[in-house]
Each structure stands twice: as C-alpha cells, then as structure tokens.
Coordinates of C-alpha atoms in Angstrom, one line a residue:
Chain R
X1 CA 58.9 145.9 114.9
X2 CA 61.8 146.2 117.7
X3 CA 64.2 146.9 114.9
X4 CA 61.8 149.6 112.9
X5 CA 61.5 151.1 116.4
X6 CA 65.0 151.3 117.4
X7 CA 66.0 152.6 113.5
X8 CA 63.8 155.3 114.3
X9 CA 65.2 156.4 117.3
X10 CA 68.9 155.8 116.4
X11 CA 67.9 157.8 113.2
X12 CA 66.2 160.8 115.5
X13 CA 69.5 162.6 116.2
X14 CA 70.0 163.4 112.5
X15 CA 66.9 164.1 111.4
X16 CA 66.1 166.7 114.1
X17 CA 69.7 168.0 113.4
X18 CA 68.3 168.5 110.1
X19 CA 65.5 170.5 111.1
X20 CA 65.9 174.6 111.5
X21 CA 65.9 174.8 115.0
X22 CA 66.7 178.5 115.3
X23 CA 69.8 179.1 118.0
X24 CA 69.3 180.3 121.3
X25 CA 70.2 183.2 122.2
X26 CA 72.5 183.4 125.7
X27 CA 69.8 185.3 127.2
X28 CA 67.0 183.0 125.9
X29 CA 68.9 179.7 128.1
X30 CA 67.5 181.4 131.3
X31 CA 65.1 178.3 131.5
X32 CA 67.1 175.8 130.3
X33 CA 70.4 176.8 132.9
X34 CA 67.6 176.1 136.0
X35 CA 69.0 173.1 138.1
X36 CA 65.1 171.9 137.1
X37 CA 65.9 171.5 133.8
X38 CA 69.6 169.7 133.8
X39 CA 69.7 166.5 132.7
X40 CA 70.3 165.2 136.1
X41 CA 68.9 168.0 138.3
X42 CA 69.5 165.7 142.2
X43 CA 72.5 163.2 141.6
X44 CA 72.1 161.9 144.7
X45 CA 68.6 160.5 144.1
X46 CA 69.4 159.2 140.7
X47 CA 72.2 157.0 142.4
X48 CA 70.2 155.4 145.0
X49 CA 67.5 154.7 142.8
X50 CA 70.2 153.2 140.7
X51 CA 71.5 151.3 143.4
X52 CA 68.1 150.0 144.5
X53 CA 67.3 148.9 141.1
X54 CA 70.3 147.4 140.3
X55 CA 69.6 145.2 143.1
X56 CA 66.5 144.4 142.5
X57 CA 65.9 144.3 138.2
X58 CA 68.1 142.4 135.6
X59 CA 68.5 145.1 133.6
X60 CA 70.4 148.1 134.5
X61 CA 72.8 150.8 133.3
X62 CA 72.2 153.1 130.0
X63 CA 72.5 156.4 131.5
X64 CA 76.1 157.1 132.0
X65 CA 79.3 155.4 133.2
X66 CA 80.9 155.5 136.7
X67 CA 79.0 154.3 139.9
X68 CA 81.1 150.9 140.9
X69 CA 79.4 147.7 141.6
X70 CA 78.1 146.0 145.0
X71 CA 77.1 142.1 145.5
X72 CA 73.8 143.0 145.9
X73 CA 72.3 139.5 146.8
Chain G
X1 CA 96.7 181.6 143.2
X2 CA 94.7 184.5 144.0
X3 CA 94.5 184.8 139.9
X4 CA 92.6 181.3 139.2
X5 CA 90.1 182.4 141.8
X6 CA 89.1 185.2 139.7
X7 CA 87.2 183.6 136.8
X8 CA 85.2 181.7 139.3
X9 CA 84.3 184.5 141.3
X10 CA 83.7 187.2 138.4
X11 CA 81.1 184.1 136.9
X12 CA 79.6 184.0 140.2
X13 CA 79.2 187.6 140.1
X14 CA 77.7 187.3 136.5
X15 CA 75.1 184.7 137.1
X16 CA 73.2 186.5 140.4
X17 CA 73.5 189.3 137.7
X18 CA 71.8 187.5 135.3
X19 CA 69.4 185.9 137.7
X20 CA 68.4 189.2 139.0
X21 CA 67.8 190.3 135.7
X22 CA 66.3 187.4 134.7
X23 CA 64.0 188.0 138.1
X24 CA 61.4 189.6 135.7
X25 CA 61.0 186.2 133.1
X26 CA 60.9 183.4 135.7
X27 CA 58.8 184.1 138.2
X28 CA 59.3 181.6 140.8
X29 CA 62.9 181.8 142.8
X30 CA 63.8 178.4 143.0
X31 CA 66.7 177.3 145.2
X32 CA 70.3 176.4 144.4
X33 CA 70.4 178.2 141.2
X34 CA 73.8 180.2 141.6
X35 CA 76.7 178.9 141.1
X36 CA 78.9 178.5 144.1
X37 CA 82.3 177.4 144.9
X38 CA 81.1 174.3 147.2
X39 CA 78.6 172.2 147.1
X40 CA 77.7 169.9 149.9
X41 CA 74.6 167.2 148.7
X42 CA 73.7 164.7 151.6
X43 CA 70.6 162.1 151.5
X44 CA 69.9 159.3 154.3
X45 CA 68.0 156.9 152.7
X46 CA 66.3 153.8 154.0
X47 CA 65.0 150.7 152.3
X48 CA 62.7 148.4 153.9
X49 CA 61.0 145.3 152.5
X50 CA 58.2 143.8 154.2
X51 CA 59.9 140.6 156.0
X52 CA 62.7 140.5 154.1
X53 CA 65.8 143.1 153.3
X54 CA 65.8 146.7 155.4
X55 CA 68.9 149.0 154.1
X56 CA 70.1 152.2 155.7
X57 CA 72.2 154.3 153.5
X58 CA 73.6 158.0 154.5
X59 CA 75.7 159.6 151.2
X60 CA 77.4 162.9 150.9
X61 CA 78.7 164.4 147.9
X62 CA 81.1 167.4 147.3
X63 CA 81.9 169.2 144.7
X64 CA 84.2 172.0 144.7
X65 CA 84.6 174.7 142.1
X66 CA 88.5 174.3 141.2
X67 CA 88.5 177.8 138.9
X68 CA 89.2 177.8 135.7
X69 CA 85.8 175.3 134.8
X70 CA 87.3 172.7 136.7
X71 CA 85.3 171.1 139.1
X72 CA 86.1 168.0 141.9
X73 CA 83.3 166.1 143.1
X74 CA 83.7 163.5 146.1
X75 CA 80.9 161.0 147.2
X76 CA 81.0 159.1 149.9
X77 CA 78.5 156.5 150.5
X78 CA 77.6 153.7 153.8
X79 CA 75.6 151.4 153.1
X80 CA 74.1 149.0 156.5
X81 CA 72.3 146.0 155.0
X82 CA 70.6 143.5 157.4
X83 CA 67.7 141.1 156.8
X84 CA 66.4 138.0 155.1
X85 CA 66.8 137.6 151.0
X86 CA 64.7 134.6 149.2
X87 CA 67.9 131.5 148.5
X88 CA 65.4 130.5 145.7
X89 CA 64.2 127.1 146.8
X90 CA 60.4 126.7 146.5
X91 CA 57.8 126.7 149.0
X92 CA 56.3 123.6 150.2
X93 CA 53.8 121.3 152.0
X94 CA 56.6 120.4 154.8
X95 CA 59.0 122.4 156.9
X96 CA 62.5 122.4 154.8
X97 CA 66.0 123.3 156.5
X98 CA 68.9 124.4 154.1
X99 CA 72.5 124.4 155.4
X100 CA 74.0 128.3 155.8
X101 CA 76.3 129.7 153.2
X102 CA 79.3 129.5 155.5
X103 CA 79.2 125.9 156.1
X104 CA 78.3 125.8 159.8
X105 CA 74.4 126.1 160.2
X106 CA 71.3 125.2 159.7
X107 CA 68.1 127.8 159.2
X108 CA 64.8 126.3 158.7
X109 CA 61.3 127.9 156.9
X110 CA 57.9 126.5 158.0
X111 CA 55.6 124.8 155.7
X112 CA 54.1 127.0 153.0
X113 CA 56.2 129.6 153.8
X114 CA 58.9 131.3 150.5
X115 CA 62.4 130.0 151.9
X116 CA 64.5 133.3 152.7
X117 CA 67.6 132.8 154.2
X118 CA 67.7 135.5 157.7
X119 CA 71.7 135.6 157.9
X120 CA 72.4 138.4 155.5
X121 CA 74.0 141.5 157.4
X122 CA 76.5 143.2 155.2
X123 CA 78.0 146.8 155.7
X124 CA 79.7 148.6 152.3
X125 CA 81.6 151.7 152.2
X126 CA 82.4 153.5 148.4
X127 CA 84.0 156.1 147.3
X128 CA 83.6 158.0 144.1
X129 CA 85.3 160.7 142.6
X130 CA 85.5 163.0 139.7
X131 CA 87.2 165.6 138.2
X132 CA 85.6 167.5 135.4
X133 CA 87.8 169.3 133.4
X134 CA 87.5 171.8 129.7
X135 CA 89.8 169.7 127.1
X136 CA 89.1 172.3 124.4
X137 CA 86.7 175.1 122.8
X138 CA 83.4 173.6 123.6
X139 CA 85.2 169.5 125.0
X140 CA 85.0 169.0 128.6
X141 CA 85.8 165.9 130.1
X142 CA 85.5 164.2 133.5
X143 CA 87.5 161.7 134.8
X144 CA 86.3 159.3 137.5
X145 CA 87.5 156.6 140.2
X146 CA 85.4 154.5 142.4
X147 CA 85.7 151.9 144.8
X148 CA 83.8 150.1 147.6
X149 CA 84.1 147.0 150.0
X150 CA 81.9 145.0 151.6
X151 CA 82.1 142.1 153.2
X152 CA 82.2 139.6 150.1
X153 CA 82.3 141.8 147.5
X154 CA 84.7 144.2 146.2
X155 CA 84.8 146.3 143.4
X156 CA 87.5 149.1 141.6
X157 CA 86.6 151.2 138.5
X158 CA 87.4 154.0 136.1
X159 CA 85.7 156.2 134.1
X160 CA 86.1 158.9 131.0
X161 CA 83.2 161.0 129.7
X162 CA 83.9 163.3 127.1
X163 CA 80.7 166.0 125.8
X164 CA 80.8 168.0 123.3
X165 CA 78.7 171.0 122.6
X166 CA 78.0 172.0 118.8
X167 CA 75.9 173.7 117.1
X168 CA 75.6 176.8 118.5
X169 CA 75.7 174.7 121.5
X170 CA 72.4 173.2 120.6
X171 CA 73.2 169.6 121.0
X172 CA 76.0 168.1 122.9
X173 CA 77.6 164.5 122.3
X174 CA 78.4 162.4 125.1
X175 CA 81.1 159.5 125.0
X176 CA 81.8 157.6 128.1
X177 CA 83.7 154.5 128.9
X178 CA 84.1 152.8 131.9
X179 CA 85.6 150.0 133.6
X180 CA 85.4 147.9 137.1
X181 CA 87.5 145.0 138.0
X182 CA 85.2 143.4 141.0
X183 CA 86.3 140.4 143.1
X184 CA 83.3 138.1 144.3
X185 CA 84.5 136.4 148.1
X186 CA 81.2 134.7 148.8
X187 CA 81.3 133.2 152.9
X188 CA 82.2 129.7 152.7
X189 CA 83.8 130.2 148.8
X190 CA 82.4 130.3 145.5
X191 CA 80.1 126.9 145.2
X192 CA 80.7 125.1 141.5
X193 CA 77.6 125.6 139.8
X194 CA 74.6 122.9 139.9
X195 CA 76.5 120.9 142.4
X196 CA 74.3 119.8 145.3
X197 CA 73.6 122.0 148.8
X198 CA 75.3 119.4 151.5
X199 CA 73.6 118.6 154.4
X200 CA 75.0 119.5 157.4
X201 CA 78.3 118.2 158.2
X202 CA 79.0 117.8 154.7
X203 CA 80.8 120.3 153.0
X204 CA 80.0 121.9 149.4
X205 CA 81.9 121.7 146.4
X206 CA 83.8 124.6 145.7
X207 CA 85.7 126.4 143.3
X208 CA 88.4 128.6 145.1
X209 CA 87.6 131.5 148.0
X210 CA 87.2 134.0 145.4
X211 CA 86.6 135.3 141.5
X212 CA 87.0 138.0 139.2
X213 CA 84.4 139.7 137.6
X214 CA 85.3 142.6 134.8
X215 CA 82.4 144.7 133.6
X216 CA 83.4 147.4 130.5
X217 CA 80.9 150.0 129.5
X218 CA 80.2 152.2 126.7
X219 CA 77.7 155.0 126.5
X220 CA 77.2 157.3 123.1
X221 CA 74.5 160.4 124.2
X222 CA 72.9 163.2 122.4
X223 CA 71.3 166.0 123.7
X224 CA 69.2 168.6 122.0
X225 CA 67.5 171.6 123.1
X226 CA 64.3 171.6 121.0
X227 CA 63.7 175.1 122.6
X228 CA 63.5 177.2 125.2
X229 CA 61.3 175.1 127.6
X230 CA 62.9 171.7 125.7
X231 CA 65.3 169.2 126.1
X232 CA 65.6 165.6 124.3
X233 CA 68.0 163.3 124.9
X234 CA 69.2 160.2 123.4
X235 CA 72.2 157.5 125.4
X236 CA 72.8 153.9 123.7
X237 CA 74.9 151.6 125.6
X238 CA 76.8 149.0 125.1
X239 CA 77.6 146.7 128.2
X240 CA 79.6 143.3 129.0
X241 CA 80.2 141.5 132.1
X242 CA 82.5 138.7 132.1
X243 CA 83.8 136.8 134.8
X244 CA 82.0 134.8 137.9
X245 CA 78.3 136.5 137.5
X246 CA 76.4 133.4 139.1
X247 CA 74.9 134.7 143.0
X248 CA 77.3 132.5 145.2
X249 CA 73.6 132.3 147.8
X250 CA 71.1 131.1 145.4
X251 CA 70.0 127.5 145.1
X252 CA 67.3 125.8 143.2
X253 CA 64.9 122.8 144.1
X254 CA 65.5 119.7 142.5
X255 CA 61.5 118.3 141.8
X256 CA 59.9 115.4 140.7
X257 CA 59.0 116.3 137.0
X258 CA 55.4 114.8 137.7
X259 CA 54.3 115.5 140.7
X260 CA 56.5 118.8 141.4
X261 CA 56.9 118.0 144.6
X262 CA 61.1 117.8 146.0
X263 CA 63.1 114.4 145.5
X264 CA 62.7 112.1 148.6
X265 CA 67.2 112.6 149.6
X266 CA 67.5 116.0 151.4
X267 CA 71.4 115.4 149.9
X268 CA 70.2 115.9 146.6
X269 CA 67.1 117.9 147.1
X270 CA 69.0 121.4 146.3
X271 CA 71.5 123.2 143.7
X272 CA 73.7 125.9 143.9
X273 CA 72.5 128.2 140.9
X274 CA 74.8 129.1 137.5
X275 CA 74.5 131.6 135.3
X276 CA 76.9 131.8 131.7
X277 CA 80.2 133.7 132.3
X278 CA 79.7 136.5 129.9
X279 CA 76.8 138.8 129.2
X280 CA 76.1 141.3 126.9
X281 CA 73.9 144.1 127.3
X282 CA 72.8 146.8 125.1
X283 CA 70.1 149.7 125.9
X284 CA 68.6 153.3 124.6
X285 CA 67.5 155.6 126.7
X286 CA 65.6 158.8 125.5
X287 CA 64.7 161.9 128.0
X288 CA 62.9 164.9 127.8
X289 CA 62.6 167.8 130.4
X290 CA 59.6 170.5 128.9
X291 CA 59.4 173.4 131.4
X292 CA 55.4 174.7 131.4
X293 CA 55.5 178.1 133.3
X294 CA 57.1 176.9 136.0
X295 CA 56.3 173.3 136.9
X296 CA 58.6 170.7 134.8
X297 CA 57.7 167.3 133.4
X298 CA 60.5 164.9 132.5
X299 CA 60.0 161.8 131.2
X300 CA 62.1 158.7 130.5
X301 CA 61.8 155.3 128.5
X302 CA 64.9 153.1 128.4
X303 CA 64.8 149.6 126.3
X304 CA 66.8 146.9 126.8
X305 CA 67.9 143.7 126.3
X306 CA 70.7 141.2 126.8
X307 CA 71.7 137.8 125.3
X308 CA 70.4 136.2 128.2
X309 CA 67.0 136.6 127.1
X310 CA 66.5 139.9 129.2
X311 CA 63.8 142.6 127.5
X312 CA 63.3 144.9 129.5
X313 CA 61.0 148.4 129.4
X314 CA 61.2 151.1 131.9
X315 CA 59.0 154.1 131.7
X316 CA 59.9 156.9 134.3
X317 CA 57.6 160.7 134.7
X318 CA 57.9 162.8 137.6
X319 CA 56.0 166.4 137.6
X320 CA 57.3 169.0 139.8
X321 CA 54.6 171.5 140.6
X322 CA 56.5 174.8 141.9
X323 CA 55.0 176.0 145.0
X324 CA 55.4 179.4 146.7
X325 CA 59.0 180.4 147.9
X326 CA 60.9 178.2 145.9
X327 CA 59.2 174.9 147.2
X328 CA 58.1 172.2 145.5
X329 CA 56.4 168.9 145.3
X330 CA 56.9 166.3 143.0
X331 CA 54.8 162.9 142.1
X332 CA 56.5 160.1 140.7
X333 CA 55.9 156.7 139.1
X334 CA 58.2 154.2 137.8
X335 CA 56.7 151.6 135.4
X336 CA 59.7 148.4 134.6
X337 CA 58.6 145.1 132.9
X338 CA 61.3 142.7 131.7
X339 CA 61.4 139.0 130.5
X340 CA 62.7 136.3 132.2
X341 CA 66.6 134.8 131.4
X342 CA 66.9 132.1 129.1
X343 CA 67.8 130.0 132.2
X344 CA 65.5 130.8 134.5
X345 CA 63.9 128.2 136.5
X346 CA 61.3 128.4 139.3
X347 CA 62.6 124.6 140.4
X348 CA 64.7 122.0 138.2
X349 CA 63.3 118.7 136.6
X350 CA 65.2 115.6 138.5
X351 CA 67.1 113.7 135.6
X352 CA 67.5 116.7 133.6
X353 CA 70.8 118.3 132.4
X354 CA 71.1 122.0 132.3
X355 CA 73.9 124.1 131.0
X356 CA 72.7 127.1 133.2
X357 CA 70.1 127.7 135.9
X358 CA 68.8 130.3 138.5
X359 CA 65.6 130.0 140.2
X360 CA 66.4 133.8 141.4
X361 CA 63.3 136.2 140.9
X362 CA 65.3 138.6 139.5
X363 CA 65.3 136.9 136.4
X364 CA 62.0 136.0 136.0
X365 CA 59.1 137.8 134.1
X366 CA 58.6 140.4 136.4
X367 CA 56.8 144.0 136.6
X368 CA 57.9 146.6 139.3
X369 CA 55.9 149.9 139.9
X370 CA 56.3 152.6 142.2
X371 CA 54.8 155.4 143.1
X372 CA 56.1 157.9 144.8
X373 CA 56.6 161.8 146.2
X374 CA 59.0 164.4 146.9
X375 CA 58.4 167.4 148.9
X376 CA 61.5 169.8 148.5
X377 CA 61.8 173.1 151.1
X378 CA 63.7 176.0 149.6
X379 CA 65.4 177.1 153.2
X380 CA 67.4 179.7 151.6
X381 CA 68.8 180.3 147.9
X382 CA 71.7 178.6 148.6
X383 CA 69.9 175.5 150.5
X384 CA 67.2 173.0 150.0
X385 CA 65.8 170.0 152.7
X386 CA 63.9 167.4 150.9
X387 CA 62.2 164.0 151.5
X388 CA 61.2 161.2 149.6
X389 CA 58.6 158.5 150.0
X390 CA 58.1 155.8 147.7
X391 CA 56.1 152.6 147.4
X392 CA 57.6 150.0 145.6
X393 CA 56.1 146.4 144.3
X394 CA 57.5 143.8 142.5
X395 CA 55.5 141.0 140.9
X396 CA 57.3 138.0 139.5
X397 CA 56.4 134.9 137.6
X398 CA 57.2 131.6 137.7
X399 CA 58.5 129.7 134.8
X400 CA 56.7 126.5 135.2
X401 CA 54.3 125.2 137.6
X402 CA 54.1 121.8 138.1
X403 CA 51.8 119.3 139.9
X404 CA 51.6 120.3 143.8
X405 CA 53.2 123.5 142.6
X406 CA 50.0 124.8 142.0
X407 CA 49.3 124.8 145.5
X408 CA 52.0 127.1 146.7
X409 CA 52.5 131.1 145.8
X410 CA 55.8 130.0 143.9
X411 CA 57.0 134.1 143.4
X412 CA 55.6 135.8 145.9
X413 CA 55.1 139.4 145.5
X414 CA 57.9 141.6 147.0
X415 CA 56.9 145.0 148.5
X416 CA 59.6 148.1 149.7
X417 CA 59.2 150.9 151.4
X418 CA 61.6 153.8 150.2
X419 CA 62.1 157.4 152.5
X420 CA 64.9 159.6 151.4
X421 CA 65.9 162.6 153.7
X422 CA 68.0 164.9 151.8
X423 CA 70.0 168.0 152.2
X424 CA 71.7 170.0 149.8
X425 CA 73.9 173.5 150.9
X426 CA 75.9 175.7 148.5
X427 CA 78.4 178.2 149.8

C-alpha cells in the first residue's frame, strides 16, 4: 500500500504534465505573484518551526536544503 | 554602476504599474507585494515548555536586491536556551540522583517524579547566507553558507539549489544539495555508548572530547501551477547522516526484567544511550496553495521514513482569511505521528545485550498537534507586524511496560507554548 501510494505520487508530475493545462498568460499570474501564494510566503516562520521541530520529532527535512544543524538535546 | 541599478529600478517601476492596474482584479491590497531593493524580516520568538525547556530566539533576515536578478540574503539568528530536558531514566517509587554531564555534580528527582536534568543553559549564534543568482534563460540558482556555535555543538554547511522554469513557465524543477560538517563537544566528552553512568567520584568512560558528524542532502521538487488560483508541489528527499548521532545527555535505566523495577547497585543502575552511526532518511512532500477570492488555503503532507524504523506523517493547513486594509488572520494546525526507532527503549532488561539503545522520547511512537494563530497588521504597503501563538502537545509511548512500570506515567506528555513577534519592512 505505501509503495502503490508513493508510485502514485512520484508518477503525478508526468501525468499532470500530460494533461492540457492551458498557459498563463503574464497578466493572468496577478494571483499567483502575491507573497500569499509563494511557496514559502514568511521564511522566517518556516525556519523556526523547523528549528522547533527538529528538536523535538525524529523526522525532519524534505523541504529544501540549507539551514545548518544545532545539538538540540 | 549607476547602469546595473537600472533593471531593478525600471522592474520596480513595472510591478506598482501592474499592481495598480491589477487594483481592479484583486480587491484586497495586501502588504509587501512590490518588489523592493531591501528587505528587512525580523521575528522574536519564544518557546516555553511547561517545567521543562524555555527558548528565546530573536532572527533578522536581509535580502538585498543586487540588480541584474541577483539577490543576497543574510540571516542572523540568537538562540538563549535555559531549562530542564528529560536524561531518559524512568520514574520511580524512590527518590533517584544521577551524576551531571560534566562530571562534577549530583541533581536529584523526587519519587514519582520523570527525571529531567535542570543544568541545560546553552546560547547559539548562526549565520546563513545566500546568494541567488540567473545561470541561464529560465536557470537560477542560489548558493548558500551557514554556520553556528553553541556551546557543545558546532556546525558548517553549504548549499546549491538549482530551479528551472519550463513549460511556459508552468512547472519549475528544483535540485538542491547540501552539506554540513558538525562537531559534537558534549561537557565532560562523548560517553562510549551503553557504558554505565558513574557514581559520583567516579568518572565515565569516554571516547575522546569531541566527534564528527557529516549530514549530505538531496532534494528533487516540482512545481505546477494547476491555474490561476493553483499551485501543487511535489519535493523527494534523500538524506544521510553519518558520524557520532547518539545524544551525548541521554541515559537509560537498567531494570529487573520481572519486576521492572531498577537493579539494587546505583553503579550499574544507568546507561549512557547509543544510536547506529549512519542513518538514512528519505521523504515526499506535496503542497498546494488555492487562492479562493481572497483568503488562501495551503495545505501540506510530508511522509517519511528512515532505516531506523522511523514512519513518520505530518499533515500541515493554515487558512488566511483577508481582513480589511490588507490584514489578516490565519488559523493553523499541525497534525505529526511517527513510529518509534528500531532501538528504542523506555528502560533496558538487566542481562540483556543490545547493539543500540535510547530511551529518548523522541524516538518513540509519538503524536504532536498544534494549534495555532497568526494575526498579521498591514502597517503600510511596504510593512507588516505580526504575532504568533501556538499550543503545542506531544504524546509519547512507551515501548514496554513492565511490572511496577505500570505504576508510573513512563512518557509523560510534553506541552509548549509558542509566541512569535514578527516584523517585516521593505524599502
């Protein structure tokens, strides 16, 4: 089931890619160009709840590289 | 000099154009939406646990627009730790005194009561920075260093992140790599795994004042805007740590495998924890951002898992209703349950052998929620104040409960307070 789940993600960048997903025009990425809608709209908070979960989880990273470690005990 | 200024300035000029014109199709002015040559981003945040860890940690982050699409970002980060952390022992009928890390001391926890050692105060400083730069038609790239010290604990790292827009600049693809070369210095040096906590004058076992520990990364994205009011996104990593990953703090009890209760010889009553050398970790991450009319959803699931037996599932939504004036307010929960590590034990069986063992909570089958909500102020359009409060609680497991065990709250629940101020001014 974990393997059927994650071949079905891993798949879902190529088969939306297939699909006709007209262009955007420039003046049709008003939305999208919002600081709202970036993929990491406040930095700052993402960090520190990085930092605090990184502390206190076993599992961390996925989203990005960079950052630097701490002891964290 | 004055001719590399000019891009930046004539796209500046461009977008308030645009957003002016734009004025018409999106109805709320939110803050912080032109582009500006500096960026100043500042939060204070503080961390309290009931009884136990409270953090205060300010951070300021620059970025200056270099012309040309080049951008530097600085972040500076403080981070005042003080407090008591659990050493992992197990609570019991009868008072129990553990010897400090350093060597020197003694700390003692009532009957009953979760042993947490009160000595931690620690103080780290780290710096990040980044330059982000176009490599080609459509390529950027940004480039990063960080490094921070603390007291027992130091760490140095690089980073590359390529993206790559295609498709009509429909979907971008993200590669990043990164890589830290850490140095553990625990007070009173690195104890040898599984080797017994001394009683006071006697001295632990140890293996040198400090060790290395190397963590790589790898991180493939994909990004897709689905449409106007849609983005999907998609990041697999790839992790692997190597080195001295054990916590130099944490010990284990050593208990009678029928009655649970400790062995009878304080001397061998406790063991300094040890976790395997090398783990790898691999995880998928998928985000999407829908814009309704104005208020935005985003929602995030990450899986992973690790070959320490770690399965972990973290479910992230926050909803930012817009408010007048460019304001808004945004509820949050976080929803994380993992499985415990092959190795971890809430107290070790006398006469048996272990390869690897931690009795830190950390490890264990856990589940941590919190709820929490953001109020942002829209001062100007070139400044925002926001705060932060969120409720955190952590419920653990234990592995095993065994005779008198069953009398004692083995994992007790841990419970954190989170308040964020935060600041962010573009000029």
């Amino acid at each position: 089931m974990k393997r059927l789940i994650l071949a079905i993600l891993m798949a879902t960048p190529f088969l939306l890619s297939a699909c006709a997903i007209e262009p955007l025009a420039p003046w049709d990425r008003d939305i999208l160009a919002q600081r709202k809608m970036q993929a990491d709209p406040y930095p700052l908070d993402t960090a520190l709840d990085e930092h605090i979960y990184f502390s206190k989880e076993a599992s961390h990273g996925g989203a990005g590289v960079g950052g630097g470690g701490c002891g964290c005990n | 000099m004055q001719l590399k200024k000019k891009p930046a300035a004539i796209r500046q000029t461009l977008a308030v154009a645009t957003a002016s014109l734009l004025g018409g199709v999106a109805q709320n002015a939110n803050a912080l939406e032109t582009s500006s040559d500096w960026e100043i981003d500042s939060a204070l945040l503080f961390y309290a646990e009931s009884d136990r860890i409270v953090l205060a940690e300010p951070v300021v982050r620059v970025r200056k627009d270099m012309g040309n699409d080049r951008f530097l970002t600085v972040k500076l980060v403080i981070d005042a730790l003080t407090g008591s952390s659990a050493n992992g022992a197990i609570p019991t009928a009868s008072p129990q005194t553990f010897t400090t890390p350093s060597g020197n001391g003694t700390y003692t926890t009532q009957a009953n009561e979760v042993p947490l050692d009160p000595g931690f105060r620690d103080t780290r400083g780290a710096v990040n920075a980044d330059w982000e730069l176009p490599l080609g038609e459509n390529l950027t790239g940004i480039f990063g260093f960080n490094f921070s010290n603390e007291f027992d604990y130091q760490s140095v790292g690089l980073s590359a992140t390529l993206n790559w827009e295609t498709s009509h600049k429909m979907t971008t693809w993200t590669l990043g790599v990164g890589f830290n070369a850490d140095t553990v210095k625990p007070v009173g040096g690195v104890p040898v795994g599984l080797t017994n906590m001394p009683v006071l004058p006697a001295i632990k076992a140890t293996e040198g004042a400090d060790h290395a520990k190397d963590v790589q990364d790898l991180v493939l994205g994909w990004s897709r805007v689905l449409s106007r009011r849609d983005l999907l996104q998609l990041s697999l990593g790839y992790g692997n740590e190597s080195g001295y990953l054990s916590d130099p703090y944490k010990i284990l009890t050593v208990v009678d495998g029928a009655t649970g209760a400790p062995v009878a010889d304080p001397a061998q009553r406790y063991r300094y924890e040890k976790r395997p050398r090398d783990r790898t970790r691999q995880s998928l991450l998928v985000r999407w951002s829908h814009q309704f009319e104005n208020d935005v959803l985003r929602l995030s699931y990450r899986y992973y898992t690790d070959d320490w037996g770690v399965d972990s599932h973290t479910l992230d939504v926050r909803y930012r209703f817009e408010l007048a004036d460019g304001d808004y307010l945004e509820p949050h929960l976080r929803y994380y349950t993992q499985g415990a590590a092959d190795f971890y034990h809430t107290s070790l069986i006398d006469g048996q052998s272990y390869d690897f063992a931690s009795a830190d909570y950390r490890l264990a089958d856990m589940v941590t929620t919190t709820l929490g909500l953001k109020y942002g102020w829209a001062l100007s359009d070139r400044s925002e104040f926001s705060v932060r409060a969120e409720l955190m609680k952590q419920s653990a497991d234990p592995s095993q409960v065994i005779g008198v065990q069953s009398q004692q709250d083995l994992v007790p629940d841990v419970d954190a307070v989170i308040l964020q101020f935060g600041y962010t001014l573009q000029f």
